[in-house]
GROMACS .gro file of C-alpha atoms in nm:
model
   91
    1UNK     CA    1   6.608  -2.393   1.510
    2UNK     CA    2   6.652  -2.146   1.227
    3UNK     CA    3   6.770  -2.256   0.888
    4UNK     CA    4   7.044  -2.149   0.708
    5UNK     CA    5   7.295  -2.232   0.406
    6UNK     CA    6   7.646  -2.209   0.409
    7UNK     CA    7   7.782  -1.841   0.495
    8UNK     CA    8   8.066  -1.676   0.699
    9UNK     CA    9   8.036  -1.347   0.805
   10UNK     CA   10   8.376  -1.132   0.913
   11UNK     CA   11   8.472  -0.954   1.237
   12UNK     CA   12   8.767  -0.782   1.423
   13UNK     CA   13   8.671  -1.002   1.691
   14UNK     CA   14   8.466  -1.277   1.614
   15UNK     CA   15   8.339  -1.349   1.969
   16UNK     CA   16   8.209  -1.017   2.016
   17UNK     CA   17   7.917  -1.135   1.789
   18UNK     CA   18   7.838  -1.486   1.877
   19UNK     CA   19   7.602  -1.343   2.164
   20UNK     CA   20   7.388  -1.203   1.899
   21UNK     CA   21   7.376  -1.506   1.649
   22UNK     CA   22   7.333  -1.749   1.938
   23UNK     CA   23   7.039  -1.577   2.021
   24UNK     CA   24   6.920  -1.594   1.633
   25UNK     CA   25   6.994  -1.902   1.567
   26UNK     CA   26   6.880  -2.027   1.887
   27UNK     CA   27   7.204  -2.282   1.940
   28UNK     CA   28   7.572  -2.216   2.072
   29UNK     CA   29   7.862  -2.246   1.887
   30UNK     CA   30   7.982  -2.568   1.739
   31UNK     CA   31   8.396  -2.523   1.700
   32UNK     CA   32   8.561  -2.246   1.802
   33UNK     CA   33   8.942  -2.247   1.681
   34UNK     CA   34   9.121  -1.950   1.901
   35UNK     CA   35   9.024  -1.600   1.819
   36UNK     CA   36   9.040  -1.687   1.417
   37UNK     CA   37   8.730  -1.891   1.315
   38UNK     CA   38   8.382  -1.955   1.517
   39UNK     CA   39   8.124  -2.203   1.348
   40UNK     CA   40   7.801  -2.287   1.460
   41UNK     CA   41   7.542  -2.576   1.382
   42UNK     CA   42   7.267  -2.610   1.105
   43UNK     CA   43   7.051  -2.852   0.968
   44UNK     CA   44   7.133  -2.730   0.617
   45UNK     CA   45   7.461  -2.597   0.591
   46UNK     CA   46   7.716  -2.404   0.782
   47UNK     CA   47   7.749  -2.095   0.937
   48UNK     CA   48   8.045  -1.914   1.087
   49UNK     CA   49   8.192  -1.603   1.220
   50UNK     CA   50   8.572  -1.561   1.082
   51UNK     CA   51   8.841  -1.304   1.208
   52UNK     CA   52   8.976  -1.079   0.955
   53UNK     CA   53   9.330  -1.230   0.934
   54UNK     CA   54   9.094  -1.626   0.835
   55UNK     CA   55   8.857  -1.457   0.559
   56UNK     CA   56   8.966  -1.443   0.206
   57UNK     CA   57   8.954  -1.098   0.248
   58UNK     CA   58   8.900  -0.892   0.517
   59UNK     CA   59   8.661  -0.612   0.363
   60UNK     CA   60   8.430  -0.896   0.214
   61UNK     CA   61   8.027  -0.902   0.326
   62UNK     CA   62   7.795  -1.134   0.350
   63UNK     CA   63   7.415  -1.196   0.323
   64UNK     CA   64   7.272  -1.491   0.523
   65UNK     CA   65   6.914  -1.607   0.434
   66UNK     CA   66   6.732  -1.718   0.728
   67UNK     CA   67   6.424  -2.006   0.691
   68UNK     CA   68   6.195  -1.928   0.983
   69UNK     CA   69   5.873  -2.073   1.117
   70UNK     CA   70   5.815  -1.771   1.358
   71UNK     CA   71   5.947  -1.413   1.171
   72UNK     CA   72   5.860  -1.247   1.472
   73UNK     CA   73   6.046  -1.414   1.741
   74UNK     CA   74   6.344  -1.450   1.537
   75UNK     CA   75   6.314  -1.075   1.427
   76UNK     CA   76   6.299  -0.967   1.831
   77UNK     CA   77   6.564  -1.185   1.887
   78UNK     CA   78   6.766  -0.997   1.635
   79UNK     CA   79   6.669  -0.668   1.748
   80UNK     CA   80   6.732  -0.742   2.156
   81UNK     CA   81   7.094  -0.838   2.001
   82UNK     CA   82   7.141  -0.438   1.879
   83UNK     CA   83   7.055  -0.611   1.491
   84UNK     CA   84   6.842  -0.381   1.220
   85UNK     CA   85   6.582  -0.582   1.001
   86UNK     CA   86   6.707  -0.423   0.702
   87UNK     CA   87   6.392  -0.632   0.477
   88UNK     CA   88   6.185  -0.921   0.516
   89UNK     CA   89   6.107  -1.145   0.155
   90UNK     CA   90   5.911  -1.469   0.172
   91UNK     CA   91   6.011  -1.715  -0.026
   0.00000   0.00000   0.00000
């Protein structure tokens, strides 16, 4: 499973995305509440997708730092979703 700290990431339509983060994170969601809030499981934090009308405000962005053991499957995995690997760091 891919690691990741706490992070929420904002959509018109939150279920739209959890294809593509299912397939990243390699897990399905954890709690979905409605069309407002989707929140998947981690190791080392939380992760979820919120609806605009949930986040503290609707124009805010996020950056999620992913801990990988295989960069390569998790960057295909991104890509087959329709994601862009806009940079790679190791840490």
């Amino acid at each position: 499973m891919t690691r990741i700290r706490s992070a929420y990431v904002v959509s018109d339509d939150p279920h739209d995305v959890v294809p593509f983060y299912s397939a990243l994170l390699g897990v399905e969601p954890a709690f979905i509440d409605g069309d407002k809030w989707v929140q998947f499981p981690s190791e080392t934090g939380r992760f979820a997708i919120s609806s605009l009308g949930e986040a503290a405000s609707p124009n805010v962005n996020c950056v999620i730092v992913f801990e990988v053991t295989d960069v390569t499957a998790v960057s295909n995995a991104a890509l087959t979703q329709g994601g862009r690997i806009i940079g790679e760091r190791d840490m």
